[in-house]
Amino acid sequence: MRYLPKSPADREAMLKAIGARSINDLFAPIPDQYRLRHDLKVPRQMAESEIMDWFDQCSHENGDEYSIFLGAGTYYHYRPVIIDSLISRGEFLTAYTPYQPEVSQGTLQSIFEFQTMICELTGMEVANASMYDGSTASTEAVLMAVRLTGRRSVTVARSIHPEYREVLETYALNQGIPLTTVSFGENGRISLKDLEKSFTPDTGCVLVQSPNFFGTIEDVAAIADIAHKHGALLVVAISEAVSLGIVEPPRQADIIAMEAQSFGVPLGFGGPYCGLIATREQNVRQMPGRLVGQTVDRKGKRGFVLTLATREQHIRREKATSNICTNQALVALMANIFMTVYGKVGLKELAKQNLAKTAYAASKFGKHAKVLFPNAPRFNEFVVQTKEDPYVINNRLLGHKIVGGFPLKKFLPELGNAALWCCTEMTGRTAIDTAAGVLAESEATEPVREAAEVAQ
Amino acid sequence: MRYLPKSPADREAMLKAIGARSINDLFAPIPDQYRLRHDLKVPRQMAESEIMDWFDQCSHENGDEYSIFLGAGTYYHYRPVIIDSLISRGEFLTAYTPYQPEVSQGTLQSIFEFQTMICELTGMEVANASMYDGSTASTEAVLMAVRLTGRRSVTVARSIHPEYREVLETYALNQGIPLTTVSFGENGRISLKDLEKSFTPDTGCVLVQSPNFFGTIEDVAAIADIAHKHGALLVVAISEAVSLGIVEPPRQADIIAMEAQSFGVPLGFGGPYCGLIATREQNVRQMPGRLVGQTVDRKGKRGFVLTLATREQHIRREKATSNICTNQALVALMANIFMTVYGKVGLKELAKQNLAKTAYAASKFGKHAKVLFPNAPRFNEFVVQTKEDPYVINNRLLGHKIVGGFPLKKFLPELGNAALWCCTEMTGRTAIDTAAGVLAESEATEPVREAAEVAQ
Amino acid sequence: MTPMTRKATRHISQNEGLIFEKSSPGKAAFKLAPLDVPEVDTAKLLGSSERKDLGNMPEVSEIEIIRHFTRLSTWNYAIDLGMYPLGSCTMKYNPRVNEAVTRLPGLANGHPYQPEKISQGALRIIKTLSECLTEITGMDAITLQPAAGAHGELTGLLLVRGYLQSKGNPRKKILIPDSAHGTNPATAATVGYAVENLKSNSAGMVDIPSLAAQMNEDVAALMLTNPNTLGVFEQEIHKIAELMHAKGGLLYMDGANMNALVGKARPGDFGVDVMHLNLHKTFSTPHGGGGPGSGPVAVKKFLEPFLPKPVIVTKADGTLGFDYNRPLSVGRVRAFYGNFGMFTRALAYILANGPDGLRQTTEDAVLNANYIRKALEGVYDLPYSTPSMHEVVFSDKLQAKQGVKTGDIAKRLIDYGFHPYTVSFPLIVHGALMIEPTESESKEELDLFIEAMRSIAQEVQEEPQTVLEAPHNTRVSRLDEVAAARKPVLRWKPAAQ
Amino acid sequence: MTPMTRKATRHISQNEGLIFEKSSPGKAAFKLAPLDVPEVDTAKLLGSSERKDLGNMPEVSEIEIIRHFTRLSTWNYAIDLGMYPLGSCTMKYNPRVNEAVTRLPGLANGHPYQPEKISQGALRIIKTLSECLTEITGMDAITLQPAAGAHGELTGLLLVRGYLQSKGNPRKKILIPDSAHGTNPATAATVGYAVENLKSNSAGMVDIPSLAAQMNEDVAALMLTNPNTLGVFEQEIHKIAELMHAKGGLLYMDGANMNALVGKARPGDFGVDVMHLNLHKTFSTPHGGGGPGSGPVAVKKFLEPFLPKPVIVTKADGTLGFDYNRPLSVGRVRAFYGNFGMFTRALAYILANGPDGLRQTTEDAVLNANYIRKALEGVYDLPYSTPSMHEVVFSDKLQAKQGVKTGDIAKRLIDYGFHPYTVSFPLIVHGALMIEPTESESKEELDLFIEAMRSIAQEVQEEPQTVLEAPHNTRVSRLDEVAAARKPVLRWKPAAQ
Ligand SMILES: Cc1ncc(COP(=O)(O)O)c(C=O)c1O
Ligand SMILES: Cc1ncc(COP(=O)(O)O)c(C=O)c1O
């Protein structure tokens, strides 16, 4: 096997040194009846060229030539070439968790920079080194809020990513945490009235997302006021990180749970992505996940180390703030490089382009179909309601090499034929115009409706 | 401009330090009438994403979906993935010529290994660090032979790569070196009889290629005997390096000029490739190109340096063995890694597969058309003569996403409708069968001829 | 050459500040394509939600970024540089073809919500990997959704809970051997179970009488690592499984150490009901400085209905698709389908190996560990003489007499050109040196490691101070971790602030 | 921090033997796909041409190769690590997007002989780059065939010769200033011309009276580098051109230093007839440890018929193609069309810059050189006070008094974390320190360089031995180049042999 650095003579000599007659001697501890006598039924050993061909075929059968209007939790942004150039360096790619700081300063310093930039962007005081993804980060943030408040109920906006909600439900169920869902109003934002009503004295926190699942920007200040008034914490999830370039961050939140995929991480059919949690300094000891801190060496030289490990499973075991161990470090490095490339000015410019493309598309689409939630600001997504089933429209769009918006009925049946469309800086005007054209055709049979029929 | 690490404030401060009022002060030495007042008429500054798109379009319009049967001096072999992983490391990619050995040992040691492997493969005693390509290496090898012998005439086989011949002609013409061309016989090899006749007392060397332009392996021993009998040197060019895995190297040659493109270098529409020269130790001081040698540091530790620089232009100026300075180092590193991956066993196996594919294709094609030069061994190329113009056949093949053989009439009109076909380990049986089918159709109108009509 | 300079030497290494220290207004590494739609008035669109300022985000050029991260990278040790014998971490070679296939455009740019009919490539990868992994583990079904080992544990215990719940009682406790990894108890707590510790016997294995005594109808499952964290195969695995099953409990296996078993034995054959795998250990996906990983959970047939949704299915027309209609599912543990990019890598690894390669890999991993054990036995204390599989755990007992601890020896290894082994784990060994070479080390590299370890043992006797103050050859000396935790500085701030 | 440790520190660095020292029979890094055609009997096919043995070719595994070259790489200095101020080499940033576009499959796998109709992408690249470069140089036509600067010189002189020949007399001599690069005289010789040296005047420029005296009907051309190798713009360029043209000679410009001119002045405007460019200098293609490069040759209209064949043309149907029917062509200087992979890189660079970026680049390059000059003037001797463009040349006159030469200062720079400048070139400056920072250096990096150079100058006064024995911080100390040349060991041999 070409990865194995041993010749038959090496193996021979080593067995001899050990005093074993054959390799199977070393497997004697495994009871005989459990020793495998046959070859595993996996494909035969392939040449590298065959492996490349096999996956190339898969790639070609995976829609490699479409313009996409899908967002819904993961976004197609341009990835500067240097991201892969840099993360492919073996020194980053093939290093372990930086437990030995003297030979891990590269990883450590880069995480420290990542933490800093996340703080700058979110307006929080501390950020961790990463969580699995936005969905688990949101869930862990809620659990953290529960620990911080000592209250065991949670209010969740129905307008957060439905899969985030599902993940939270999975965790909450087994920890006996009751969840109350609050729906959205005609402007697509969480209904403040219903929110107000949702509180009990045991409500530890409110979880909202902004921009929310519809791309609508929540009124975080108002939500925070309500939550805080009831002694609950506010957790805000962000799944479209690029929004932070032009949208005021939820500074009033107590905890922010974020998906940083938009920062230079490929769509990659759903992962790996880069979750993370940011919060205020006072909450740090209940924070899950790794943290890098600055310190000095014996000669007083600046250096970085993993710190506050007493929160973590390898020290605290069942009392840890989370069971997380392996995180998404290399993906965080991608995000780090992306943030560095765009920086202070570029992130804003980039976000502006997303805004412009989306505004253009929404106005184009709005001529033929109903764009929901018009009365609140949105970032780069918008909801379009059609007479025709969006799955049917999407099928038609595929013929134009376009992947249409995400039909919402799967998660939010109350929205009927609504679909969630997304435009980023990658969305060409031609694709928008083509999609609008197809939409116009399918809606042409009847005049475009004006009235709102937003389901509650 | 995003590559430039300066802020306006930096530029300001620096100008001030220099004592210049504006940047144009620094361009004052350029006479005013020559200072450009307008923007260069080149395309406007593009975003990275636009650059990628532009070239992607070019890539798609460059036959990125064809099976190719072209060799003729550059060969489509599989390139192990690790080649690009390793040469992309900035430490290799962005280093200069290793003139400062204390901070260039990586490049130096790898060249030393390259030289060693080339010696092993060619049977020569020394090899240089690289030349531009096979054509210029062959030409420089001939000039080297002329210097070594003090004789000024050269005999060239007509069966070498026609473009190598053209390059040699260009150089020879201006140095007043007369060239005599010797044609090939019915077996595709150089005519020994004509070779014998070509010598004059001023013949410094004979240049042949093996496998030659037709893929035919020359009888190097016989050629060497004749050359040496006349006091001339034998220069052998090798353009298909993979042949060295299964074809006896031209050990009887005095100088070998090689194109190492087959060793892991992309076709890349013709370059960059990796020429090189190998020879016997006694000839080394007339060798062009860089050489790396082993030495020790002040503490006796092994290290490597550029050596025998007194042959080179930066020391000897107009008396140098060549004007070459920049060579093909990074491409030589690709070849080095390729040779290391395949190694002693793999190169043989690889060459065998090339042999097998070619034998299969030749026998398939031979059923419908005439395969020329049957009476001498060949490596991975063969010449097929058709009744129909090969350009017409090739046009038909394009419809099957196949690029057919190289029509020889461009360079060797005496071969009529002959085309040079090549199979490597990358050539699938299906493609061979499809091509054979198309050939069969076009030749079907008349029975396949049996007699040889090799032009002299 | 002395043993200390045989493997490594000191060389010049670039310094580099924080990126913020290089920032200056007007520098930029980005450039956007011209907008092909009308510009918008952001104030009008966003109102009070408009962000005005991005604070201290850096402004630097592309060359500075390349240099920044290139310089930083050179301060790291990595598998690509040499042996990385972290016990329990399986730091094996990360093949480059894995990276290449993952970056193919249709896979890298595939959106998880794009229609299934244009996702057949990705679905085939998920399907093929699932089949390979169930075959390798000898289990019946699998989910690839969990993002890492601990996440797999969580998923596995959710399955246990879901299943037991469906039988009427989720039960209260999880039994966990004292040698277990910290994620095991932490996970049990996350799923709402109490943790009960299980003592190991003198051979370092589960103490059967204790297990028999502690097992009862309150116990949902035993979380067993096999081979366990001492690198020891639980030879009485069958009895363990029987004891669990007899009382209606399940046997969960932490598969972190599957590198000792692939192609040689299958957990499904020896009584395991549910287990997770670490693709970032056994299946060669890179650790990347801490992640990402992937922790698929394989189960016996009876647990299949409880798997997280969606699950992959072959549809009537022969194409692949996702099934969301899973009434018994424990739910979802992560958005989308898991760390797909790790699936491509792991599958590429399996295809590169085939059945023969996988088996040989396991054999070499076990061979390497035993070779080290043999060479260092006596030089370092071996607290358990039970045969080792893929890793070996020594203790610092002999060196502690000179005041030198496992952590000091670890630091000294750095000077010799090696990454340290795992320090102070498993907890049942006081002052543990946990060494897992993996199959990726050549005899030459192992011999250098052994020589280094022997040389350090000698130094401990002759010049303990050298070891206590190590490392000496790195760009920073030992870092003050206590100060870091006492007054945490978790982000850079501008001097003025 | 002392100036010496501000830029760099020592850190642990892996040793690594020769690959042959790692070889052992039975190890392999390759695996071929199964043959889909019948096996062949090689003996039967090849007879006596069959090779039996591949000698000492290595047998190693993939991980060993990854480590081998990764370790080796870490011993190199590189642009990606820091300033690389080699004069005349233009060691600028090599953008990564250049690499990405070059590896696009249709370009990387394009065969040079594939039909033109499926080569329109590559041809468009050649065409677009050609147009950009003629615009940048102010010339009329171009060939991209030459593989490097020296090869471009050769092509250029062939054009001169071809043209003069067509007028009846190729002439005999080439005039070359004494400051010229070694390739200039070497090339002239290769093309069959005699070389006549031209003295520089006290300002470091061509001495016009000497030129007037030496120019006659035997002289085919003057090879002029402008700015010349002192970094000085030949201010009397117009007179030079006039003198040449008046006697029927041509003005050849070595464009190695175009980084001082792009977007600010065009050789075509100041009388140059033929010139080469170095894409591996001015246009950011990587040096790769010595190559590959690309040396396009741009010419005035009257030389166009003589360009190497083929040349690119737009055909009647609007598609691009090659024209081989060039009766006056000087022939071919390389197989195929040149180092195409460098064309893609250079073009990507031009597109990334646009006219404004190209101009700014040149301005920054000149700004950087003058900033260094200003800061080091007086500390090091400045032999020519003529204004500098993109590089500055000092001499070691002040240091030589202490016995310290330019080569020693260069070695000491390594300890400070920099790559040395160009040593002992140009020849007209005794003990030259030739410094070309390029535009890619930040003020921060320049300030560190200046500080290092100042500190070394001080060391030369206070502790010259430290400088004479430098470098001290590298894994090898100064290497014995004399021994290497005296008894050349140019390849590894097995111990037994
Ligand atoms: C035995 C064992 N179990 C579980 C884990 C946790 O796996 P992960 O880090 O992927 O969450 C580890 C990781 O080191 C481990 O070694
Ligand atoms: C002034 C000058 N001319 C010519 C050359 C030769 O160019 P190349 O190395 O590309 O052949 C160089 C290279 O260093 C140079 O500096």
mmCIF file of C-alpha atoms and ligand atoms in Angstrom, chain A residues 96 132 325-326, chain C residues 88-89 148-151 153 181 183-184 225 229 254 256-257 276 278 280-281, ligand 1:
data_model
loop_
_atom_site.group_PDB
_atom_site.id
_atom_site.type_symbol
_atom_site.label_atom_id
_atom_site.label_comp_id
_atom_site.label_asym_id
_atom_site.label_seq_id
_atom_site.Cartn_x
_atom_site.Cartn_y
_atom_site.Cartn_z
ATOM 1 C CA TYR A 96 -3.268 18.617 15.789
ATOM 2 C CA TYR A 132 -19.205 22.521 14.685
ATOM 3 C CA CYS A 325 -13.415 18.366 21.665
ATOM 4 C CA THR A 326 -12.470 18.366 17.974
ATOM 5 C CA SER C 88 -5.535 8.482 21.113
ATOM 6 C CA CYS C 89 -5.221 10.917 18.203
ATOM 7 C CA ALA C 148 -16.833 14.880 15.345
ATOM 8 C CA GLY C 149 -16.231 12.034 17.760
ATOM 9 C CA ALA C 150 -17.926 13.697 20.714
ATOM 10 C CA HIS C 151 -20.834 14.597 18.488
ATOM 11 C CA GLU C 153 -21.074 9.914 21.071
ATOM 12 C CA HIS C 181 -11.800 9.897 27.323
ATOM 13 C CA THR C 183 -15.874 13.357 26.047
ATOM 14 C CA ASN C 184 -17.588 10.146 27.183
ATOM 15 C CA THR C 225 -13.455 2.237 24.145
ATOM 16 C CA THR C 229 -7.144 4.115 26.037
ATOM 17 C CA ASP C 254 -16.110 4.639 21.288
ATOM 18 C CA ALA C 256 -11.577 6.326 18.389
ATOM 19 C CA ASN C 257 -9.172 3.418 18.347
ATOM 20 C CA HIS C 276 -18.926 6.041 16.478
ATOM 21 C CA ASN C 278 -13.592 9.250 13.872
ATOM 22 C CA HIS C 280 -10.279 12.343 11.313
ATOM 23 C CA LYS C 281 -8.393 9.567 13.021
HETATM 24 C C1 LIG E 1 -10.865 7.890 22.942
HETATM 25 C C2 LIG E 1 -11.476 9.140 22.414
HETATM 26 N N1 LIG E 1 -12.800 9.301 22.469
HETATM 27 C C3 LIG E 1 -13.391 10.412 21.990
HETATM 28 C C4 LIG E 1 -12.668 11.435 21.458
HETATM 29 C C5 LIG E 1 -13.372 12.672 21.008
HETATM 30 O O1 LIG E 1 -13.384 12.786 19.617
HETATM 31 P P1 LIG E 1 -13.511 14.213 18.951
HETATM 32 O O2 LIG E 1 -12.323 14.984 19.341
HETATM 33 O O3 LIG E 1 -13.536 13.929 17.473
HETATM 34 O O4 LIG E 1 -14.757 14.835 19.404
HETATM 35 C C6 LIG E 1 -11.281 11.312 21.391
HETATM 36 C C7 LIG E 1 -10.495 12.413 20.808
HETATM 37 O O5 LIG E 1 -9.366 12.661 21.023
HETATM 38 C C8 LIG E 1 -10.680 10.133 21.873
HETATM 39 O O6 LIG E 1 -9.355 9.988 21.812
#
